[in-house]
mmCIF file with all atom_site columns, N, CA and C in Angstrom:
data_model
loop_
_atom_site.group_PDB
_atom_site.id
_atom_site.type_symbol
_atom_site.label_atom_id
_atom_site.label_alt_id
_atom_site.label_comp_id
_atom_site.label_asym_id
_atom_site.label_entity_id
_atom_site.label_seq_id
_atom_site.pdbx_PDB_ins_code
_atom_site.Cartn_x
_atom_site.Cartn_y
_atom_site.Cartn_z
_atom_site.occupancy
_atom_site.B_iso_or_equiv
_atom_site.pdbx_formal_charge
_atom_site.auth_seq_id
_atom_site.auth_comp_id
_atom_site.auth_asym_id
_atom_site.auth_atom_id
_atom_site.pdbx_PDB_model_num
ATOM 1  N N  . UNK A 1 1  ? 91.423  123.394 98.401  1.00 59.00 ? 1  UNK A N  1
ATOM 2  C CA . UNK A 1 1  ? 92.474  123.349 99.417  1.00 59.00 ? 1  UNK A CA 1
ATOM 3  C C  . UNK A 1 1  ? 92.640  121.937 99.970  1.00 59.00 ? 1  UNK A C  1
ATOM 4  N N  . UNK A 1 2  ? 91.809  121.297 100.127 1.00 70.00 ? 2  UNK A N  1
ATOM 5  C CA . UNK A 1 2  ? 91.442  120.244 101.002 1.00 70.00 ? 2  UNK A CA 1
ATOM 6  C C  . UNK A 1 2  ? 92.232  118.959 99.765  1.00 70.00 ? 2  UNK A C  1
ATOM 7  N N  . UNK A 1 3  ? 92.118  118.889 98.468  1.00 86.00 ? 3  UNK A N  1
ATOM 8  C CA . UNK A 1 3  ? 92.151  118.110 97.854  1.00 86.00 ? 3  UNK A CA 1
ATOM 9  C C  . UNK A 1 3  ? 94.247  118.020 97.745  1.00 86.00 ? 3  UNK A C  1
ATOM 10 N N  . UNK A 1 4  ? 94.243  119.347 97.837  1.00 91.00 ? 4  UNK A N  1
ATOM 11 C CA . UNK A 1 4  ? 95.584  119.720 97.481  1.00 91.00 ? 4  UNK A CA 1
ATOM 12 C C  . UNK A 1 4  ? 96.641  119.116 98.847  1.00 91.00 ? 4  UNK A C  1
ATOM 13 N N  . UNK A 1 5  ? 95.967  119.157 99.858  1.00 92.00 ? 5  UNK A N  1
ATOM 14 C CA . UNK A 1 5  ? 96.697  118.604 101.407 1.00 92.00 ? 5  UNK A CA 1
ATOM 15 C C  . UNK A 1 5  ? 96.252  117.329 101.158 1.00 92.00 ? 5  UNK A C  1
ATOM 16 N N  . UNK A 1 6  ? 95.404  116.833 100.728 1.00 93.00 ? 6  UNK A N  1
ATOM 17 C CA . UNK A 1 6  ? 95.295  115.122 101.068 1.00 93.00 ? 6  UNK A CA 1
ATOM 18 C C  . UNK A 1 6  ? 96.170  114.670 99.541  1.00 93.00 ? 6  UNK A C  1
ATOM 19 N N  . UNK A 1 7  ? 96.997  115.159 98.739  1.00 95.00 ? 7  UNK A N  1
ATOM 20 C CA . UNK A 1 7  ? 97.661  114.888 97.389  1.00 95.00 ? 7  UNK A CA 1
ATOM 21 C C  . UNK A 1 7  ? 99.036  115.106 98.269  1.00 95.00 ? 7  UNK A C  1
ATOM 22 N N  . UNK A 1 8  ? 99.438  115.879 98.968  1.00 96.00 ? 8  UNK A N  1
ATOM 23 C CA . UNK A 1 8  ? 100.755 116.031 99.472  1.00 96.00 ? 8  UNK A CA 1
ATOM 24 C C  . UNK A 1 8  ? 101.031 114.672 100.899 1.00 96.00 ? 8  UNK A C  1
ATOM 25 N N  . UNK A 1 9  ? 100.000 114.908 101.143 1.00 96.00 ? 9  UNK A N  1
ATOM 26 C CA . UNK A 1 9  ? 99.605  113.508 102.681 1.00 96.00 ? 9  UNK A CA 1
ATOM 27 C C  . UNK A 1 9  ? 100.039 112.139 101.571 1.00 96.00 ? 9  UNK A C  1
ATOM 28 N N  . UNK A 1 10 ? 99.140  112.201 100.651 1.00 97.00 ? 10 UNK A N  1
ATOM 29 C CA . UNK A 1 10 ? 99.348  111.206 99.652  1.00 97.00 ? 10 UNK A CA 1
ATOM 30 C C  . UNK A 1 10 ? 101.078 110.254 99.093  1.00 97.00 ? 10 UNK A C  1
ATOM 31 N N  . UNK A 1 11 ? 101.465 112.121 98.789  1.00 97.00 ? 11 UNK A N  1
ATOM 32 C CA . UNK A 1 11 ? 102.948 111.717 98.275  1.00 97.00 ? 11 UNK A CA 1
ATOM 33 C C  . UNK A 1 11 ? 103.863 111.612 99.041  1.00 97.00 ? 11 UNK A C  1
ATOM 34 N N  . UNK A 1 12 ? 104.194 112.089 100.361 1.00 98.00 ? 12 UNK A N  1
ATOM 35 C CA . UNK A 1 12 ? 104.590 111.655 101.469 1.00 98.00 ? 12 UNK A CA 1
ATOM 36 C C  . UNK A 1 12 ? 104.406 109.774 102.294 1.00 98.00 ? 12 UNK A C  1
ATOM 37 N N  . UNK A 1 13 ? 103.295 109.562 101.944 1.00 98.00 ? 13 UNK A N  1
ATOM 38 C CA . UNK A 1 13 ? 103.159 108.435 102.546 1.00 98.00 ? 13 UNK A CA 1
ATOM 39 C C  . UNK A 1 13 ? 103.719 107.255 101.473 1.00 98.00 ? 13 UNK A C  1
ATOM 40 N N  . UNK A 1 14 ? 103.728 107.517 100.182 1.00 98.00 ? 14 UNK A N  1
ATOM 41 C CA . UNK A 1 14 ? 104.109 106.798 99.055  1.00 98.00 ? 14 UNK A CA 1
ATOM 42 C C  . UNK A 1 14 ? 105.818 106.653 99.102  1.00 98.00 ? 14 UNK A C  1
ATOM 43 N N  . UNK A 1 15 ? 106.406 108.207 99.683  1.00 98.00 ? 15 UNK A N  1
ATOM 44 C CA . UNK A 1 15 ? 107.421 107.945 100.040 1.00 98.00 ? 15 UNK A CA 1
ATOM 45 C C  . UNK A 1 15 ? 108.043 107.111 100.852 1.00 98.00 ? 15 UNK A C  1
ATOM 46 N N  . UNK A 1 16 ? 107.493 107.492 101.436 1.00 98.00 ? 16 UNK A N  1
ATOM 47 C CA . UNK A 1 16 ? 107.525 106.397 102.898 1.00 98.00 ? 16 UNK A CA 1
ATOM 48 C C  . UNK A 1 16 ? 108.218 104.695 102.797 1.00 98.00 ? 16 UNK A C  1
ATOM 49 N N  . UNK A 1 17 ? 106.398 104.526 101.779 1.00 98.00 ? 17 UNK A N  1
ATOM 50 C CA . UNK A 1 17 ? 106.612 103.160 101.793 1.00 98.00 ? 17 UNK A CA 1
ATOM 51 C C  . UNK A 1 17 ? 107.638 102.807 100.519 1.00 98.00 ? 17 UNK A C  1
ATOM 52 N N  . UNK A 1 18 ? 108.057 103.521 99.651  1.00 97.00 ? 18 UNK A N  1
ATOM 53 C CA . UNK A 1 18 ? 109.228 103.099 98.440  1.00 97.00 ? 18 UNK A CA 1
ATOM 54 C C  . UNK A 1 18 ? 110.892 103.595 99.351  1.00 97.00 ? 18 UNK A C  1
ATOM 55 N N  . UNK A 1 19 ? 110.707 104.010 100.576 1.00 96.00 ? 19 UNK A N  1
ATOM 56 C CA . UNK A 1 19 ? 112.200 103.853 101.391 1.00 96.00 ? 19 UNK A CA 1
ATOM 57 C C  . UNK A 1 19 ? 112.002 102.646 101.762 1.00 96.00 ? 19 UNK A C  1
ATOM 58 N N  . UNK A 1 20 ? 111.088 102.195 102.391 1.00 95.00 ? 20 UNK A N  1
ATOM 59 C CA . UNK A 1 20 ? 110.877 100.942 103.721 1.00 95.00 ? 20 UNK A CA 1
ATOM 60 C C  . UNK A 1 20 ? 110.786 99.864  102.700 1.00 95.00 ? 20 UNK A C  1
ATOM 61 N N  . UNK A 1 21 ? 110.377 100.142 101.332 1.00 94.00 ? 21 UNK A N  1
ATOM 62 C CA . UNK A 1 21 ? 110.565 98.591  100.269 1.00 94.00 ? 21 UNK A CA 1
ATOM 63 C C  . UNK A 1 21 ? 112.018 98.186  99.730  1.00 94.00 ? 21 UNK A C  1
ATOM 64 N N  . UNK A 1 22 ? 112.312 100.085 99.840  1.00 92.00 ? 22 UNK A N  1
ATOM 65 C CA . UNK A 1 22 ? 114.010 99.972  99.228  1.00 92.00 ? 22 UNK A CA 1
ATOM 66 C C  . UNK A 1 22 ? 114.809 99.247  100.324 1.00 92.00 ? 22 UNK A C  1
ATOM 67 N N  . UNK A 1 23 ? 114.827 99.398  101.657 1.00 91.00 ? 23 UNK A N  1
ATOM 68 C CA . UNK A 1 23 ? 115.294 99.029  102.704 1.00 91.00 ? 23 UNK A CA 1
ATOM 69 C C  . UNK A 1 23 ? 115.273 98.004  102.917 1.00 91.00 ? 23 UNK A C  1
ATOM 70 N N  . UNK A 1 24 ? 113.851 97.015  102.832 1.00 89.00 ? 24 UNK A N  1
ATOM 71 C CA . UNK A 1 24 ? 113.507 95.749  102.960 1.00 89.00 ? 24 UNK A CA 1
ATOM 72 C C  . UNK A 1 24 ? 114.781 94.840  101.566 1.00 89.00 ? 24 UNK A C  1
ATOM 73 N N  . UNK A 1 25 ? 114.794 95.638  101.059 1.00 87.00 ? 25 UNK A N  1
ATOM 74 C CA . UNK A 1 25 ? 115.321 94.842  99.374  1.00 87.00 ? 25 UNK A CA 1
ATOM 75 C C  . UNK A 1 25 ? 116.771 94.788  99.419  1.00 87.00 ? 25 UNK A C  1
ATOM 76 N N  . UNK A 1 26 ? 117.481 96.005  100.165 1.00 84.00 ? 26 UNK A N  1
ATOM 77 C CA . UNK A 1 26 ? 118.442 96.281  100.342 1.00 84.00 ? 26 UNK A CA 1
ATOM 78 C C  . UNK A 1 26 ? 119.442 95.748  101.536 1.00 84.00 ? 26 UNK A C  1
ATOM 79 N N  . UNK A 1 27 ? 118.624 95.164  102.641 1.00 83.00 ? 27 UNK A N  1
ATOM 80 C CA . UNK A 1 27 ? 119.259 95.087  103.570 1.00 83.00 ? 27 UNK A CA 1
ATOM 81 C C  . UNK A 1 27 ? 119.537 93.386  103.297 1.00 83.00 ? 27 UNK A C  1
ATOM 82 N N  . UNK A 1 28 ? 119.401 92.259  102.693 1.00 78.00 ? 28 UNK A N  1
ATOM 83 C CA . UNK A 1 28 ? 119.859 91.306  102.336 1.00 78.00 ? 28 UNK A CA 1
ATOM 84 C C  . UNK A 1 28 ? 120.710 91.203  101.351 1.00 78.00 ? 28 UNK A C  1
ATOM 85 N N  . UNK A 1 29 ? 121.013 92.192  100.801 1.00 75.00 ? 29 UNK A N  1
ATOM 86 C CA . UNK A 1 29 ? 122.034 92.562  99.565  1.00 75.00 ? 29 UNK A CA 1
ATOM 87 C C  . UNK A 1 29 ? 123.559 93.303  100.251 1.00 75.00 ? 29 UNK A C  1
ATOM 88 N N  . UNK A 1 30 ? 123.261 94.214  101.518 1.00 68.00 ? 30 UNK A N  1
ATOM 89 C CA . UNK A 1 30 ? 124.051 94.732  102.375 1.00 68.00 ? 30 UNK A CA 1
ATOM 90 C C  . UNK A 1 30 ? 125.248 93.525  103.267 1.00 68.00 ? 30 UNK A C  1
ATOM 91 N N  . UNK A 1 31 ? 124.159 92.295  103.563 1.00 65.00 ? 31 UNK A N  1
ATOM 92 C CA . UNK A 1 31 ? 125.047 91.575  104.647 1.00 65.00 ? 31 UNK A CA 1
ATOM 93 C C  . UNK A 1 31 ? 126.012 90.387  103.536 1.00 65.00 ? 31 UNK A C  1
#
């Protein structure tokens, strides 16, 4: 159980940071 919640904690936080890289990459391409 335990392995299976820290794999979802995991892929959530990965998300995270591939919006906030897309964002970073994106927002000098925007202006």
């Amino acid at each position: 159980m335990a392995s299976s919640t820290s794999k979802l904690a995991f892929r959530i936080v990965l998300a995270v940071l591939l919006l906030l890289a897309l964002f970073y990459v994106g927002r000098p391409l925007y202006r």
